Short mmCIF file of C-alpha atoms in Angstrom, two decimals:
data_model
loop_
_atom_site.label_atom_id
_atom_site.label_comp_id
_atom_site.label_asym_id
_atom_site.label_seq_id
_atom_site.Cartn_x
_atom_site.Cartn_y
_atom_site.Cartn_z
CA UNK A 85 23.95 7.73 -18.20
CA UNK A 86 25.63 7.05 -14.85
CA UNK A 87 23.59 5.10 -12.24
CA UNK A 88 23.54 8.13 -9.89
CA UNK A 89 22.25 10.44 -12.62
CA UNK A 90 19.59 7.88 -13.61
CA UNK A 91 18.45 7.53 -10.00
CA UNK A 92 18.15 11.32 -9.73
CA UNK A 93 16.17 11.56 -12.96
CA UNK A 94 13.75 8.82 -11.84
CA UNK A 95 13.26 10.54 -8.49
CA UNK A 96 12.51 13.87 -10.18
CA UNK A 97 10.00 12.18 -12.48
CA UNK A 98 8.28 10.48 -9.54
CA UNK A 99 8.03 13.76 -7.63
CA UNK A 100 6.55 15.47 -10.69
CA UNK A 101 3.85 12.79 -10.93
CA UNK A 102 3.09 13.11 -7.22
CA UNK A 103 2.77 16.89 -7.53
CA UNK A 104 0.30 16.53 -10.38
CA UNK A 105 -1.97 13.96 -8.74
CA UNK A 106 -4.02 16.37 -6.56
CA UNK A 107 -4.90 18.34 -9.71
CA UNK A 108 -5.99 15.13 -11.43
CA UNK A 109 -8.16 14.21 -8.44
CA UNK A 110 -9.83 17.63 -8.51
CA UNK A 111 -10.56 17.32 -12.22
CA UNK A 112 -12.15 13.89 -11.71
CA UNK A 113 -14.67 15.18 -9.20
CA UNK A 114 -15.21 18.50 -10.96
CA UNK A 115 -16.59 16.45 -13.86
CA UNK A 116 -18.30 13.82 -11.67
CA UNK A 117 -21.74 12.50 -12.44
CA UNK A 118 -23.75 13.98 -9.57
CA UNK A 119 -26.72 11.69 -10.19
CA UNK A 120 -24.47 8.63 -9.85
CA UNK A 121 -22.97 9.98 -6.63
CA UNK A 122 -26.46 10.49 -5.23
CA UNK A 123 -27.24 6.82 -5.88
CA UNK A 124 -23.97 5.49 -4.44
CA UNK A 125 -23.84 7.49 -1.19
CA UNK A 126 -25.78 5.69 1.51
CA UNK A 127 -27.62 7.82 4.07
CA UNK A 128 -26.69 6.12 7.33
CA UNK A 129 -25.89 7.99 10.58
CA UNK A 130 -23.59 5.13 11.63
CA UNK A 131 -21.53 5.09 8.42
CA UNK A 132 -18.66 7.58 8.36
CA UNK A 133 -17.37 9.18 5.17
CA UNK A 134 -14.06 10.81 4.26
CA UNK A 135 -14.39 13.94 2.10
CA UNK A 136 -11.39 15.77 0.64
CA UNK A 137 -12.32 19.20 -0.72
CA UNK A 138 -10.77 20.88 -3.74
CA UNK A 139 -9.08 23.41 -1.43
CA UNK A 140 -7.38 20.57 0.48
CA UNK A 141 -9.59 20.59 3.59
CA UNK A 142 -10.81 17.24 4.93
CA UNK A 143 -14.17 16.49 6.52
CA UNK A 144 -15.22 13.22 8.14
CA UNK A 145 -18.62 12.19 9.42
CA UNK A 146 -21.93 10.62 8.37
CA UNK A 147 -23.74 11.86 5.26
CA UNK A 148 -27.10 13.04 6.57
CA UNK A 149 -28.72 14.14 3.32
CA UNK A 150 -28.19 14.63 -0.40
CA UNK A 151 -29.79 17.84 -1.64
CA UNK A 152 -30.16 19.84 -4.82
CA UNK A 153 -30.65 23.58 -5.31
CA UNK A 154 -29.94 26.13 -8.02
CA UNK A 155 -26.17 25.64 -7.50
CA UNK A 156 -26.34 21.87 -8.02
CA UNK A 157 -26.10 18.78 -5.86
CA UNK A 158 -24.76 18.98 -2.31
CA UNK A 159 -24.37 16.69 0.68
CA UNK A 160 -24.99 17.42 4.34
CA UNK A 161 -22.23 15.87 6.41
CA UNK A 162 -22.22 15.65 10.19
CA UNK A 163 -18.70 16.98 10.76
CA UNK A 164 -17.03 18.24 13.95
CA UNK A 165 -17.89 21.81 12.88
CA UNK A 166 -21.57 20.90 12.66
CA UNK A 167 -23.86 20.01 9.75
CA UNK A 168 -21.67 21.10 6.84
CA UNK A 169 -23.20 21.63 3.39
CA UNK A 170 -20.75 20.70 0.65
CA UNK A 171 -21.47 21.00 -3.06
CA UNK A 172 -20.29 18.29 -5.43
CA UNK A 173 -18.20 20.83 -7.34
CA UNK A 174 -16.22 21.43 -4.12
CA UNK A 175 -15.37 17.75 -3.62
CA UNK A 176 -12.05 16.35 -4.85
CA UNK A 177 -12.71 12.83 -3.53
CA UNK A 178 -15.18 11.03 -1.29
CA UNK A 179 -15.08 7.50 0.15
CA UNK A 180 -16.28 5.55 3.17
CA UNK A 181 -13.88 6.31 6.01
CA UNK A 182 -12.82 2.69 6.49
CA UNK A 183 -11.86 2.54 2.80
CA UNK A 184 -10.20 5.96 2.56
CA UNK A 185 -6.73 4.57 3.31
CA UNK A 186 -5.94 2.53 0.20
CA UNK A 187 -2.60 1.00 1.25
CA UNK A 188 -3.94 -1.39 3.91
CA UNK A 189 -2.99 -4.47 1.89
CA UNK A 190 0.75 -3.92 2.35
CA UNK A 191 3.27 -2.15 4.57
CA UNK A 192 6.69 -1.67 2.92
CA UNK A 193 7.79 -5.11 1.74
CA UNK A 194 5.45 -7.25 3.79
CA UNK A 195 1.86 -7.95 2.72
CA UNK A 196 -0.91 -7.72 5.28
CA UNK A 197 -3.87 -10.09 5.42
CA UNK A 198 -6.23 -7.46 3.99
CA UNK A 199 -7.15 -7.87 0.31
CA UNK A 200 -6.35 -5.35 -2.41
CA UNK A 201 -10.03 -5.29 -3.46
CA UNK A 202 -10.46 -2.50 -6.04
CA UNK A 203 -7.34 -0.58 -4.97
CA UNK A 204 -5.33 -1.73 -7.99
CA UNK A 205 -1.95 0.00 -8.10
CA UNK A 206 1.43 0.36 -9.76
CA UNK A 207 4.57 1.08 -7.79
CA UNK A 208 8.28 1.76 -7.95
CA UNK A 209 10.46 0.35 -5.18
CA UNK A 210 14.00 1.69 -4.65
CA UNK A 211 13.71 3.40 -8.06
CA UNK A 212 14.57 0.13 -9.75
CA UNK A 213 11.84 -2.43 -9.07
CA UNK A 214 8.63 -1.79 -11.00
CA UNK A 215 5.62 -3.70 -9.71
CA UNK A 216 1.83 -3.73 -9.80
CA UNK A 217 -1.01 -5.23 -7.81
CA UNK A 218 -4.65 -6.06 -8.47
CA UNK A 219 -7.51 -7.50 -6.48
CA UNK A 220 -10.19 -9.97 -7.49
CA UNK A 221 -13.19 -9.42 -5.26
CA UNK A 222 -12.57 -9.43 -1.52
CA UNK A 223 -10.43 -12.57 -1.55
CA UNK A 224 -7.68 -12.79 -4.18
CA UNK A 225 -4.77 -10.33 -4.41
CA UNK A 226 -2.02 -10.60 -7.01
CA UNK A 227 1.22 -8.60 -7.01
CA UNK A 228 4.08 -8.96 -9.51
CA UNK A 229 7.15 -6.99 -10.48
CA UNK A 230 10.60 -6.96 -12.02
CA UNK A 231 13.74 -4.88 -11.72
CA UNK A 232 14.91 -2.73 -14.61
CA UNK A 233 18.43 -1.82 -13.51
CA UNK A 234 20.85 -0.39 -16.09
CA UNK A 235 24.04 -2.44 -16.21
CA UNK A 236 22.29 -5.74 -15.51
CA UNK A 237 21.52 -8.12 -18.33
CA UNK A 238 17.91 -9.29 -18.70
CA UNK A 239 18.93 -12.73 -17.41
CA UNK A 240 20.30 -11.13 -14.20
CA UNK A 241 17.27 -9.00 -13.29
CA UNK A 242 15.08 -9.90 -10.28
CA UNK A 243 11.42 -10.91 -10.70
CA UNK A 244 8.75 -11.66 -8.13
CA UNK A 245 5.08 -12.69 -8.00
CA UNK A 246 2.81 -13.00 -4.96
CA UNK A 247 -0.69 -14.54 -4.93
CA UNK A 248 -2.63 -14.07 -1.69
CA UNK A 249 -6.08 -15.23 -0.57
CA UNK A 250 -7.83 -13.48 2.33
CA UNK A 251 -9.69 -16.33 4.02
CA UNK A 252 -11.32 -14.69 7.06
CA UNK A 253 -12.57 -11.21 7.93
CA UNK A 254 -14.45 -10.39 11.14
CA UNK A 255 -14.53 -7.91 14.05
CA UNK A 256 -11.57 -8.49 16.35
CA UNK A 257 -13.38 -7.87 19.63
CA UNK A 258 -10.49 -5.72 20.90
CA UNK A 259 -11.21 -2.32 19.35
CA UNK A 260 -14.79 -1.20 18.72
CA UNK A 261 -14.22 -0.59 15.01
CA UNK A 262 -11.31 -3.03 14.67
CA UNK A 263 -11.24 -6.09 12.45
CA UNK A 264 -9.17 -9.23 12.11
CA UNK A 265 -8.03 -10.73 8.82
CA UNK A 266 -6.28 -14.01 8.03
CA UNK A 267 -4.68 -14.82 4.69
CA UNK A 268 -2.47 -17.41 3.01
CA UNK A 269 -0.31 -17.04 -0.05
CA UNK A 270 2.42 -18.33 -2.33
CA UNK A 271 5.31 -16.44 -3.87
CA UNK A 272 7.81 -17.10 -6.65
CA UNK A 273 11.07 -15.16 -6.95
CA UNK A 274 13.89 -15.22 -9.47
CA UNK A 275 17.33 -13.80 -8.52
CA UNK A 276 18.23 -13.92 -12.18
CA UNK A 277 16.59 -16.29 -14.63
CA UNK A 278 18.28 -19.41 -13.21
CA UNK A 279 17.83 -18.73 -9.47
CA UNK A 280 14.24 -19.60 -8.53
CA UNK A 281 12.85 -19.82 -5.02
CA UNK A 282 9.27 -20.49 -3.90
CA UNK A 283 7.60 -19.69 -0.58
CA UNK A 284 4.30 -20.30 1.18
CA UNK A 285 3.10 -18.03 3.97
CA UNK A 286 0.32 -17.19 6.36
CA UNK A 287 -0.40 -13.71 7.73
CA UNK A 288 -2.78 -12.30 10.34
CA UNK A 289 -3.71 -8.61 10.61
CA UNK A 290 -5.51 -6.79 13.42
CA UNK A 291 -6.77 -3.27 12.77
CA UNK A 292 -7.73 -0.40 15.05
CA UNK A 293 -9.16 3.04 14.55
CA UNK A 294 -5.95 4.36 12.96
CA UNK A 295 -3.46 1.49 13.08
CA UNK A 296 -2.87 -2.09 12.08
CA UNK A 297 -0.39 -4.78 13.12
CA UNK A 298 0.45 -7.99 11.27
CA UNK A 299 2.40 -11.13 11.98
CA UNK A 300 3.55 -13.50 9.27
CA UNK A 301 5.14 -16.95 9.08
CA UNK A 302 6.67 -18.17 5.84
CA UNK A 303 8.70 -21.11 4.58
CA UNK A 304 10.90 -21.68 1.57
CA UNK A 305 9.51 -24.76 -0.21
CA UNK A 306 11.27 -24.75 -3.58
CA UNK A 307 14.63 -23.87 -5.09
CA UNK A 308 18.31 -24.55 -4.62
CA UNK A 309 20.17 -24.11 -1.35
CA UNK A 310 22.93 -21.99 -2.90
CA UNK A 311 22.57 -19.15 -5.41
CA UNK A 312 25.04 -17.08 -7.38
CA UNK A 313 23.87 -13.51 -7.94
CA UNK A 314 25.46 -11.82 -10.95
CA UNK A 315 25.96 -8.08 -10.82
CA UNK A 316 26.80 -7.40 -14.46
CA UNK A 317 28.89 -4.23 -14.64
CA UNK A 318 27.66 -2.98 -11.25
CA UNK A 319 29.24 -5.41 -8.78
CA UNK A 320 31.08 -8.72 -8.61
CA UNK A 321 29.09 -11.98 -8.37
CA UNK A 322 28.39 -13.25 -4.86
CA UNK A 323 26.88 -16.39 -3.36
CA UNK A 324 23.74 -16.67 -1.23
CA UNK A 325 23.11 -19.60 1.12
CA UNK A 326 19.35 -20.01 1.69
CA UNK A 327 18.35 -23.66 2.24
CA UNK A 328 14.98 -25.00 1.16
CA UNK A 329 12.93 -25.72 4.28
CA UNK A 330 13.96 -22.50 6.04
CA UNK A 331 11.18 -20.98 8.16
CA UNK A 332 10.97 -17.24 8.79
CA UNK A 333 8.84 -14.65 10.54
CA UNK A 334 7.77 -11.11 9.81
CA UNK A 335 6.16 -8.45 12.01
CA UNK A 336 4.79 -5.15 10.78
CA UNK A 337 2.90 -2.11 11.98
CA UNK A 338 1.23 0.85 10.29
CA UNK A 339 -0.05 3.72 12.44
CA UNK A 340 -1.62 6.98 11.29
CA UNK A 341 -0.47 9.96 13.33
CA UNK A 342 -3.20 11.69 15.36
CA UNK A 343 -4.87 14.60 13.54
CA UNK A 344 -3.06 13.73 10.29
CA UNK A 345 -5.03 11.80 7.67
CA UNK A 346 -2.11 11.63 5.24
CA UNK A 347 0.89 10.74 7.44
CA UNK A 348 1.70 7.27 8.78
CA UNK A 349 4.58 5.63 10.61
CA UNK A 350 5.39 2.19 9.19
CA UNK A 351 7.76 -0.48 10.40
CA UNK A 352 8.79 -4.08 9.71
CA UNK A 353 10.99 -6.73 11.27
CA UNK A 354 12.07 -9.73 9.18
CA UNK A 355 14.03 -12.90 9.65
CA UNK A 356 14.06 -15.39 6.75
CA UNK A 357 15.63 -18.27 8.72
CA UNK A 358 14.88 -18.57 12.44
CA UNK A 359 18.00 -20.72 12.92
CA UNK A 360 20.13 -17.73 11.84
CA UNK A 361 19.53 -14.58 13.92
CA UNK A 362 21.96 -12.73 11.65
CA UNK A 363 19.43 -12.99 8.78
CA UNK A 364 17.37 -10.18 10.31
CA UNK A 365 16.26 -6.83 8.91
CA UNK A 366 14.49 -3.95 10.67
CA UNK A 367 12.80 -1.17 8.72
CA UNK A 368 11.31 2.07 10.07
CA UNK A 369 9.88 4.83 7.93
CA UNK A 370 7.11 7.29 7.22
CA UNK A 371 4.38 7.19 4.60
CA UNK A 372 2.63 10.20 3.16
CA UNK A 373 -0.46 9.32 1.20
CA UNK A 374 -3.67 10.54 -0.36
CA UNK A 375 -6.40 8.80 -2.32
CA UNK A 376 -4.15 8.19 -5.34
CA UNK A 377 -0.46 8.39 -4.37
CA UNK A 378 1.66 7.11 -1.51
CA UNK A 379 5.34 7.73 -0.82
CA UNK A 380 7.42 5.76 1.69
CA UNK A 381 10.78 6.88 3.06
CA UNK A 382 12.83 5.12 5.72
CA UNK A 383 15.92 3.24 6.78
CA UNK A 384 16.55 -0.51 6.79
CA UNK A 385 19.07 -1.89 9.28
CA UNK A 386 20.75 -5.22 8.53
CA UNK A 387 22.84 -7.31 10.90
CA UNK A 388 26.02 -6.97 8.78
CA UNK A 389 25.76 -4.20 10.15
CA UNK A 390 24.52 -1.97 7.36
CA UNK A 391 22.03 0.89 7.11
CA UNK A 392 20.31 1.37 3.75
CA UNK A 393 17.96 4.24 2.79
CA UNK A 394 14.68 2.88 1.40
CA UNK A 395 12.11 4.61 -0.79
CA UNK A 396 8.94 3.49 -2.52
CA UNK A 397 6.19 5.15 -4.56
CA UNK A 398 2.80 3.79 -5.53
CA UNK A 399 -0.10 5.10 -7.61
CA UNK A 400 -3.67 3.90 -7.21
CA UNK A 401 -5.35 5.45 -10.25
CA UNK A 402 -8.94 4.23 -10.01
#
């Protein structure tokens, strides 16, 4: 199969999965244990909840009561339309509002300082890099992946692992509901089995009501200064000059559009060696997301100059 045909087939498969996910979410809550939900939902007028109904409507507000009548369990939610009564059988998904956006731990490439927590996921980046992430409590986040590109030998594929620890979490004092997070991490990358490079990094994230911004400093601490990247049957080998000791910076932002709970604008700016302004990349894109699936589409601009379309899918099943 030609690379273009394979890329098209993978994209069609990903879109089919995305189309099916809302039906899966509805089935999960249609068969939910109402007694368990009654125990888990906390009645607190200051705690806001995000409720997605089976018909696609979204309600947000405090849960004021959990009731039961001859039609089953229902919740009373203080929504903009008033005290709405919603039966469990009408709910596709419910979560605390601050936890309803499950992609806070990353932007496109760049991690934020927020932990993965229980938002374990699998993803596909550029239809060729398969990766997954998992959280351990509110501190440790682990992400790892590998390319599976036809035409490249196993020894020429790219692999990556990132281990992050969120060290501090507190209100930021800037936005009423905003928080500040600080994290540190280590990464290991292989540009082929013989080209290893290791990094350490620190990242800080400030959140608002519907946005977050992060700044990151990182340094290459292990590996050779020169690498040869083999392209198999896809492209000719080329050399990469990336000295150990290089220090870089990353900036990122993620902002939900007003009145849209499922549409975000995301952006990143990278430079992996501050002594070389040419080693800079800028990415700008959009993210559409729900409680299980997110899709990112955008453009990356390199200083070559070059403009590259970028796409990423992720699935958070639990």
